[in-house]
Coordinates of C-alpha atoms and ligand atoms in Angstrom, one line a residue:
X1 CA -33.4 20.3 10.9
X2 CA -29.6 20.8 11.3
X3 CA -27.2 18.2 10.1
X4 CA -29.2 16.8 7.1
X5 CA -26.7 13.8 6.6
X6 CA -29.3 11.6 5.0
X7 CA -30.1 14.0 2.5
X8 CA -26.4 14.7 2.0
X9 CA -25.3 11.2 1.4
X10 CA -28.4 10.8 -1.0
X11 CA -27.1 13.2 -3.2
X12 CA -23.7 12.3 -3.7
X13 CA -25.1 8.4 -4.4
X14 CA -27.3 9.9 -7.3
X15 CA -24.4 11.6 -8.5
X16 CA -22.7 8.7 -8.7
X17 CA -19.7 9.8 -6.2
X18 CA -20.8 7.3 -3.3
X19 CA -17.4 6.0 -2.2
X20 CA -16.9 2.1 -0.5
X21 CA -14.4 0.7 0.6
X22 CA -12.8 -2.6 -0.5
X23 CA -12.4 -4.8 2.3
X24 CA -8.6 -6.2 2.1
X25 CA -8.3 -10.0 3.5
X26 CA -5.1 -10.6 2.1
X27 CA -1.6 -8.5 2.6
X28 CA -0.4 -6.1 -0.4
X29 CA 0.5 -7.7 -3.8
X30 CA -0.6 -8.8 -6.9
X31 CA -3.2 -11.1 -6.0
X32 CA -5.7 -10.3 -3.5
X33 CA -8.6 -11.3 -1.5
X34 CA -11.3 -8.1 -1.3
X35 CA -14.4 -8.8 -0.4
X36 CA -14.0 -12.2 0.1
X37 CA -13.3 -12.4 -3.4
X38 CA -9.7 -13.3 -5.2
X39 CA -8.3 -10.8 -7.5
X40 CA -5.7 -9.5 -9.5
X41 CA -5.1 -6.0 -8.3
X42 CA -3.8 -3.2 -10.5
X43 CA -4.5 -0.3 -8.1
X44 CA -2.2 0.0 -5.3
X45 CA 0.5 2.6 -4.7
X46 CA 2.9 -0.2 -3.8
X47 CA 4.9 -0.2 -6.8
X48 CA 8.0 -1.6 -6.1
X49 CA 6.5 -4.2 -4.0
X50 CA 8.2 -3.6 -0.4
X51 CA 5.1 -3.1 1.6
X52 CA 5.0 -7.2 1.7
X53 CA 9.0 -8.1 1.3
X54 CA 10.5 -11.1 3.8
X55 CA 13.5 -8.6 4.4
X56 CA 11.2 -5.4 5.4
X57 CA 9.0 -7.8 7.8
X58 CA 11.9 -8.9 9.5
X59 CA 13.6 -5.3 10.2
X60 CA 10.1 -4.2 11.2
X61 CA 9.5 -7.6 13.4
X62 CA 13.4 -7.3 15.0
X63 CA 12.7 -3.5 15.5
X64 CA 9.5 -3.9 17.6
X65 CA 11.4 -6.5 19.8
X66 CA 14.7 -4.3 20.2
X67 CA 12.2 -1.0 20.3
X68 CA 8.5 -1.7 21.6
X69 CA 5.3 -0.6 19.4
X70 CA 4.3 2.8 20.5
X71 CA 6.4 6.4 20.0
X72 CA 5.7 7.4 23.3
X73 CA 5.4 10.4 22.9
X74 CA 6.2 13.3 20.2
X75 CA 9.3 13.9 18.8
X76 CA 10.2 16.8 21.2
X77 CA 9.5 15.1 24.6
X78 CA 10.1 11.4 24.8
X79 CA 9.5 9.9 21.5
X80 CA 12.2 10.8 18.9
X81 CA 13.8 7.3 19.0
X82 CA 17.5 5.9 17.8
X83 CA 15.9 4.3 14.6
X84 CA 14.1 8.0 13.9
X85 CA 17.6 9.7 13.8
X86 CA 19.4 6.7 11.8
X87 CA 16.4 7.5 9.2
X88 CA 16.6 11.3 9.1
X89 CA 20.3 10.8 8.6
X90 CA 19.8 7.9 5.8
X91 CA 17.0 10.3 3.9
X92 CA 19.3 13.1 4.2
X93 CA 22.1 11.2 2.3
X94 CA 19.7 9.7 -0.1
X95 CA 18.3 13.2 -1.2
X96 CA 21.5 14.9 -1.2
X97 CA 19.7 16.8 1.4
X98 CA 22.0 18.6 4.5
X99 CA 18.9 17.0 6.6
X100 CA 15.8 15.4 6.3
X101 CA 12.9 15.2 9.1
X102 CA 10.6 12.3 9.6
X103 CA 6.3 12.7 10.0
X104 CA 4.0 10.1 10.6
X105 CA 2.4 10.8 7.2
X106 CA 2.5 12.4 4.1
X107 CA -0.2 14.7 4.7
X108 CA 0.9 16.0 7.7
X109 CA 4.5 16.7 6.5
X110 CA 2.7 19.0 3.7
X111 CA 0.9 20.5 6.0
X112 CA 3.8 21.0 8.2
X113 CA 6.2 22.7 5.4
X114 CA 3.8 25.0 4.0
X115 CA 2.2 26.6 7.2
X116 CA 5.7 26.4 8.8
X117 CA 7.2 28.6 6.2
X118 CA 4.6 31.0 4.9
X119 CA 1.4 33.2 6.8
X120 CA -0.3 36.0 6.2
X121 CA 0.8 38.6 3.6
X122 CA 2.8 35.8 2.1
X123 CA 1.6 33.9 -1.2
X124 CA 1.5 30.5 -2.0
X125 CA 1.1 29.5 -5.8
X126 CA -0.1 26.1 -6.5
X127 CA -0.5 23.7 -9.4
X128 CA -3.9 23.3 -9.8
X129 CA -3.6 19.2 -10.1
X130 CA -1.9 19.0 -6.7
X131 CA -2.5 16.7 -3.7
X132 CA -5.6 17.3 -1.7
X133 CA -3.0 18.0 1.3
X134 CA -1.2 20.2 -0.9
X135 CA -3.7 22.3 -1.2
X136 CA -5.1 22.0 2.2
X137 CA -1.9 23.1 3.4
X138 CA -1.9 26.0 1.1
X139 CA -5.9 27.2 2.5
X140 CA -4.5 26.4 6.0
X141 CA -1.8 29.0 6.4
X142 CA -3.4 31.6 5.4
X143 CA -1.5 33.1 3.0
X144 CA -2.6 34.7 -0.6
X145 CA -3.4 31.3 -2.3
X146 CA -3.5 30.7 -6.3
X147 CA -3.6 28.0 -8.6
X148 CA -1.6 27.9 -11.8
X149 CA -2.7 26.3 -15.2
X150 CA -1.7 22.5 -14.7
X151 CA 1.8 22.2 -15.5
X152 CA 2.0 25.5 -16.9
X153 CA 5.6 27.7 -16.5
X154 CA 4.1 31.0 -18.2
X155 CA 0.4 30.8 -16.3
X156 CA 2.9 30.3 -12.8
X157 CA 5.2 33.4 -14.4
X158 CA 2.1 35.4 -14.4
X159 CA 0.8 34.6 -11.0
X160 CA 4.7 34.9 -9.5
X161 CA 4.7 38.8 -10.9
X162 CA 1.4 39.7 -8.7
X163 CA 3.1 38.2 -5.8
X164 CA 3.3 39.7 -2.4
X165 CA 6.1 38.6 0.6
X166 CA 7.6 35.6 0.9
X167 CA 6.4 33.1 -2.1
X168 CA 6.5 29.4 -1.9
X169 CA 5.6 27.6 -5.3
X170 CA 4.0 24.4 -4.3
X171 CA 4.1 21.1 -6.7
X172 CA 3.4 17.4 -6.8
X173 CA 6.7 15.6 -8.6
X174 CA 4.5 13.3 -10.0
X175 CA 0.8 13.9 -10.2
X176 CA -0.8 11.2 -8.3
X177 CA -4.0 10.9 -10.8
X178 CA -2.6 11.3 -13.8
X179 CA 0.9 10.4 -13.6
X180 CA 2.6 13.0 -15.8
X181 CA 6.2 14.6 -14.1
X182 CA 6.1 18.3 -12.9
X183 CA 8.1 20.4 -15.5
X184 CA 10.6 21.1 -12.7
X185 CA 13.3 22.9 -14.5
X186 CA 10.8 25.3 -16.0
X187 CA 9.2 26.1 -12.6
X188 CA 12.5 26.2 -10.8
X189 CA 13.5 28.8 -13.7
X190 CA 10.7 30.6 -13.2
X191 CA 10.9 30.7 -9.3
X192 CA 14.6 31.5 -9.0
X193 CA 13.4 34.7 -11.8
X194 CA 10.9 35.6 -9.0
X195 CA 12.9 35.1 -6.1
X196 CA 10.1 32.3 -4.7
X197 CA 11.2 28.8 -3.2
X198 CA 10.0 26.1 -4.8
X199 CA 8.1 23.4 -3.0
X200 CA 8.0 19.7 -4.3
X201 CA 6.1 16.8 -3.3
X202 CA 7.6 13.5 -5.1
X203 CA 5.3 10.8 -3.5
X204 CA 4.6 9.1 -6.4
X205 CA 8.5 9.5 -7.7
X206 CA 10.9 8.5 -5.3
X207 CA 11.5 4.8 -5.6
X208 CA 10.1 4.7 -9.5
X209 CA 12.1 7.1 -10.8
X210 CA 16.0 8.3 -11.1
X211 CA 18.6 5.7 -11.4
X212 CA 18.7 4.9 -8.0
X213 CA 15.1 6.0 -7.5
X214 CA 16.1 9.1 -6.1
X215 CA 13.0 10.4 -7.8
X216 CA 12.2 13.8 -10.0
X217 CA 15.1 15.6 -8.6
X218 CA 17.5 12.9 -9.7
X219 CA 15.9 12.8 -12.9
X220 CA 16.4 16.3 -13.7
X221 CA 19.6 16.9 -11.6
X222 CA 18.1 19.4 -9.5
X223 CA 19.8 20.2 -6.0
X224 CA 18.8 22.4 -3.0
X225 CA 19.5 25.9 -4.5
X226 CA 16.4 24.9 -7.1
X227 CA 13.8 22.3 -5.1
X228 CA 14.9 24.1 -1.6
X229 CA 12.0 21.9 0.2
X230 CA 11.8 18.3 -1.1
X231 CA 8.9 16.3 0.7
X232 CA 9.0 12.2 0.0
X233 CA 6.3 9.7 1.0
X234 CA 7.2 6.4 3.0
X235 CA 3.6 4.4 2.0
X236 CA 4.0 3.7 -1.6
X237 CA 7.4 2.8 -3.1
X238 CA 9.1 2.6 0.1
X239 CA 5.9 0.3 1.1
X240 CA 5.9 1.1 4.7
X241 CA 4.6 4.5 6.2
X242 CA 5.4 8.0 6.9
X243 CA 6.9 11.0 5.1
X244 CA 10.0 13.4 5.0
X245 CA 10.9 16.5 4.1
X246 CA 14.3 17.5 3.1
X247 CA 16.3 20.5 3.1
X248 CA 18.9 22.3 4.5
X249 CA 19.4 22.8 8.3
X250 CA 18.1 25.9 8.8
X251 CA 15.0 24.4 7.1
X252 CA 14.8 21.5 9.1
X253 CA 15.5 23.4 12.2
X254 CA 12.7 25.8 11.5
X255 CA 10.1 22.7 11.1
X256 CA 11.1 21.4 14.4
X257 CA 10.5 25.1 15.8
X258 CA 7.5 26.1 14.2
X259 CA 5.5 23.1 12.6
X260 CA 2.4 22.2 14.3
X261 CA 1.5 18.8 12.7
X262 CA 5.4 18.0 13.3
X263 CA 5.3 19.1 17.0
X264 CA 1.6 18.2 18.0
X265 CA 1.8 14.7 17.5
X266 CA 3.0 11.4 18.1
X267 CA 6.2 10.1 16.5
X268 CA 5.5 7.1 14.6
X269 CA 6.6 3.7 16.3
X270 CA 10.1 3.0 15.7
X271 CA 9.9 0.0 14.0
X272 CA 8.3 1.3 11.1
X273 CA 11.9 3.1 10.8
X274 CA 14.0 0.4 11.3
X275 CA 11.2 -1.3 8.1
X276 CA 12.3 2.0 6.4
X277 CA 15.8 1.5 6.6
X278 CA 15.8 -2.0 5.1
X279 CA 13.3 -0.9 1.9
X280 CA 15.8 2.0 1.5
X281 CA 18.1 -0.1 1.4
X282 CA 16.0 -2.2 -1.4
X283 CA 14.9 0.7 -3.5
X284 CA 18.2 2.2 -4.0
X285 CA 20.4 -0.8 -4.0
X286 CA 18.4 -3.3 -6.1
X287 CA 17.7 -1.8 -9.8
X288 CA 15.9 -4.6 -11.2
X289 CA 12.6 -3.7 -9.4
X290 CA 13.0 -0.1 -11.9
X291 CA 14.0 -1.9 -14.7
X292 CA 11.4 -4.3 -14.8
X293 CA 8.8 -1.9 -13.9
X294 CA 9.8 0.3 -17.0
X295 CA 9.5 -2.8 -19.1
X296 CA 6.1 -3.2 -18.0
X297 CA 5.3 0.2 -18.3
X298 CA 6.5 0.0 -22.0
X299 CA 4.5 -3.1 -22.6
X300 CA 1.0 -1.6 -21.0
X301 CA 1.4 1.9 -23.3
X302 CA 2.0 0.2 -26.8
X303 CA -0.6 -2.4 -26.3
X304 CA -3.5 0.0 -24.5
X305 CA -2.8 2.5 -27.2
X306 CA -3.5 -0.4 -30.1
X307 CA -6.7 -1.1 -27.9
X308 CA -7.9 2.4 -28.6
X309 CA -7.6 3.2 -24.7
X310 CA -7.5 7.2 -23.8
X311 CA -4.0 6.8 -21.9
X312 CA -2.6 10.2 -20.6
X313 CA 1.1 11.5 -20.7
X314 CA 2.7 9.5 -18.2
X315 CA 5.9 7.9 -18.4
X316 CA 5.3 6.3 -14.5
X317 CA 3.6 3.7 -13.0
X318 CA 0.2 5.8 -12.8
X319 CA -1.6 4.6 -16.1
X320 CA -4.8 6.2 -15.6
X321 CA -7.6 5.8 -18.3
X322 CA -9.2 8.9 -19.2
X323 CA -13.4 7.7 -19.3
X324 CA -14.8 11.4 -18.4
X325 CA -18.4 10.5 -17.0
X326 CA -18.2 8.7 -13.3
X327 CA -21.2 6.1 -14.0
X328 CA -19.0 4.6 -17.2
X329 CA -15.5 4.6 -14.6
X330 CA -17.6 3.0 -12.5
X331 CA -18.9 0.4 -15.3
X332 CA -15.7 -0.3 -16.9
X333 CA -14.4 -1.2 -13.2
X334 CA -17.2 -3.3 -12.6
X335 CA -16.5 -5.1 -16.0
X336 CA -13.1 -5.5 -15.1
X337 CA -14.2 -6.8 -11.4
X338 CA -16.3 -9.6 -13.5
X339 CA -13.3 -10.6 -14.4
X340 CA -11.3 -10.9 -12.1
X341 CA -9.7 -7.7 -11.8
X342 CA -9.2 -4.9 -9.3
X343 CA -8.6 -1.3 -11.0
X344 CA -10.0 1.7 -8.6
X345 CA -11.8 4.0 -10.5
X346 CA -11.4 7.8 -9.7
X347 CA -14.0 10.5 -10.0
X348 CA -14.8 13.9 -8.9
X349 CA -13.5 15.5 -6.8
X350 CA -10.7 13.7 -6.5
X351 CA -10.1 14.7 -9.9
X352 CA -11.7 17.5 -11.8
X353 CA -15.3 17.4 -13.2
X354 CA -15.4 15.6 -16.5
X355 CA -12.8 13.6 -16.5
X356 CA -13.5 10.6 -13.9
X357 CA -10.8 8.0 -15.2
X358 CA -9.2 4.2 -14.2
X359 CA -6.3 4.2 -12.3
X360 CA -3.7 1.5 -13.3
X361 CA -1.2 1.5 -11.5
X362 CA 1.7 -1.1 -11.9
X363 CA 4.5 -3.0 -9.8
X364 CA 7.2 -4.7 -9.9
X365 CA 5.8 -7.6 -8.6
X366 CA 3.8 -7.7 -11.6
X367 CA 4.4 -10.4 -13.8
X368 CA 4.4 -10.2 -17.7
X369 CA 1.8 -12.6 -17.6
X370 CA -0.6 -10.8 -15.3
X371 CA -0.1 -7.9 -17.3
X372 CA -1.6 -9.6 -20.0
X373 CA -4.4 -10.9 -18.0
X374 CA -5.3 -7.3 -17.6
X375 CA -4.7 -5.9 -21.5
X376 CA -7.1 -8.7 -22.1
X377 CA -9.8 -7.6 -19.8
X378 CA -9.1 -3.9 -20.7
X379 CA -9.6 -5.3 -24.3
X380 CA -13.6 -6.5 -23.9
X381 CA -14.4 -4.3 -21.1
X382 CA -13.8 -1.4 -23.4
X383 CA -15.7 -2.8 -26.3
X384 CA -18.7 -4.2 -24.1
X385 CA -18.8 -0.7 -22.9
X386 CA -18.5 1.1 -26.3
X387 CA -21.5 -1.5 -27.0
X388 CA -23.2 -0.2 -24.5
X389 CA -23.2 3.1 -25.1
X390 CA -24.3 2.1 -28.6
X391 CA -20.8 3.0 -31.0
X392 CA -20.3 -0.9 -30.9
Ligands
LIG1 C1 -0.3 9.9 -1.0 C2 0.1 11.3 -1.2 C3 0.3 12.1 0.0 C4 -0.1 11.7 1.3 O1 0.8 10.9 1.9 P1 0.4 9.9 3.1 O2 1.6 9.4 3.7 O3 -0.4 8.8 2.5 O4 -0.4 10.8 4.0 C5 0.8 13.4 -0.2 N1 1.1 13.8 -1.5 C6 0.9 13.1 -2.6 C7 1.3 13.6 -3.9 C8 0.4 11.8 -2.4 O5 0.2 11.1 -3.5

């Protein structure tokens, strides 16, 4: 019997990795409705809360009037729009970039900049933590793919002597499931040792980190020569949608020639850049969202730590909680739903076997006070479950 998908789906419920979906009634924020249900939601990627702000809403409303819905078409026929080119040239100047190029989303633009750049007898090397798409891309282009030790400058070093042709040294900024920051002046070291080009995906860090949220590269001070392909997300801190890649022009040039998932493809509707613009605007002019964030990061740290919590080594707004086995994620979640609270728990294989966790993530438009809402929660979830498990 071909295409067993009964059986298939059975299996992956008894391992306890069934997925489901939350059913959103309510826009981004704080408090939600899911499933008919009103909560207090510490799980989105919308950390400096722009994917709901008056200002964005308006740029996106006044865009679709000035500009229509639809692209049209892709970016080299008909559909590379006024408000497309304003953005390019706004990311470019935000990253320090010569140029930036705009995708519809994140994963394309990885997939994009890696198959664009590398093929056969070529090597990409890979954190072993990165993106799904990250390493999609890598598989994809067929060159000799490898995974370095998590984080690890020497294991990369290693990896870097054995390679053949061009090399491109692929890493997430910030790692979206745990949170920790890519030890990008090591690996840029090691690549410009090696002659490779180093490859950096800051979703997670542009908006949250850098003084005017410029990201990892801004909070190491690392320009084109060392991160000569920078790729930025537009659906979490920027809180609309879409990705970028910046670089220099001959870069950018060579994605418009060559990328696939850039030239195969409808450009995004151009009033989702004109809602860019105005959160760019936000993120880099208006501090406070940063500052406030970092205070709350502070506050979550300290006080999870005194509740014996298994936090990892994140300075961002990723907080996950290590739990290790997927049927006590999926318990302590469901505690926290009983009260009130949404935290997405994260197993295999989004993350590796062994180490299924929470994932906390905070916002700016988190209050103090809802914050404390959820260290209380965390507080008797975590003993009811110790309980449980019969250390109580
Ligand atoms: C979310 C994410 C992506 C994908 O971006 P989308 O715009 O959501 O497709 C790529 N890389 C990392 C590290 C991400 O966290």
């Amino acid at each position: 019997m071909p295409f067993d998908l009964a059986a298939r789906l059975a299996e992956r419920r008894a391992a306890r990795l069934f997925r489901q979906r939350p059913l959103l009634d309510s826009p981004q924020g704080p408090e939600v409705v899911v499933d008919g249900q009103p909560l207090l939601a510490f799980c989105s990627n919308d950390y400096l809360g722009l994917a709901n702000h008056p200002e964005v809403i308006r740029a996106l409303r006044d865009g679709a009037e000035r500009w229509g819905v639809g692209g049209g078409a892709s970016h080299l026929v008909i559909g590379h729009s006024a408000p497309h080119h304003q953005l390019e040239e706004a990311l470019a100047e935000f990253t320090g970039r010569p140029r930036a190029l705009l995708f519809s989303t994140g994963y394309m633009a990885n997939l994009a900049a890696v198959t664009a750049l590398v093929g056969r007898g070529d090597t990409v090397l890979e954190d072993r933590l990165n993106h799904a798409s990250l390493l999609d891309a890598g598989l994809l282009s067929g060159a000799r793919f490898a995974r370095y030790l998590h984080n690890d400058a020497a294991s990369l070093a290693g990896l870097l002597a054995k390679a053949g042709g061009n090399t491109l040294v692929v890493t997430d900024g910030v790692f979206s499931m745990d949170g920790d920051l890519a030890g990008l002046p090591a690996l840029a070291g090691e690549c410009r040792k090696h002659g490779a080009w180093l490859m950096v995906d800051d979703a997670h860090g542009f908006g949250t980190l850098g003084a005017a949220g410029g990201g990892c590269v801004e909070h190491f001070g690392l320009g084109l020569d060392e991160v000569p392909v920078l790729v930025g997300t537009l659906g979490k801190a920027f809180g609309t949608a879409g990705a970028f890649v910046a670089g220099s022009e001959e870069l950018i040039e060579t994605l418009i020639q060559f990328a696939r998932p850039y030239i195969y493809t409808t450009s995004q509707p151009p009033a989702v850049a004109c809602a860019t613009l105005k959160s760019l605007e936000l993120l880099q002019g208006e501090h406070w969202r940063r500052e406030h964030l970092q205070r709350l990061i502070d506050r979550f740290r300290s006080a999870a730590a005194e509740i014996g919590l298994a936090l990892m080594d994140s300075p961002t707004p990723i907080q996950p909680i290590l739990v290790g086995d997927s049927g006590r994620a999926l318990r302590l979640a469901a505690l926290l739903r009983e009260r009130g609270l949404l935290v997405g728990a994260i197993r295999p294989p989004t993350v590796p076997a062994g180490t299924a966790r929470l994932r906390v993530t905070l916002s700016a438009t988190h209050s103090e006070a809802q914050l404390e809402r959820l260290l209380e929660a965390l507080a008797e979830s975590w003993a009811l479950l110790g309980e449980e498990r019969g250390d109580g």
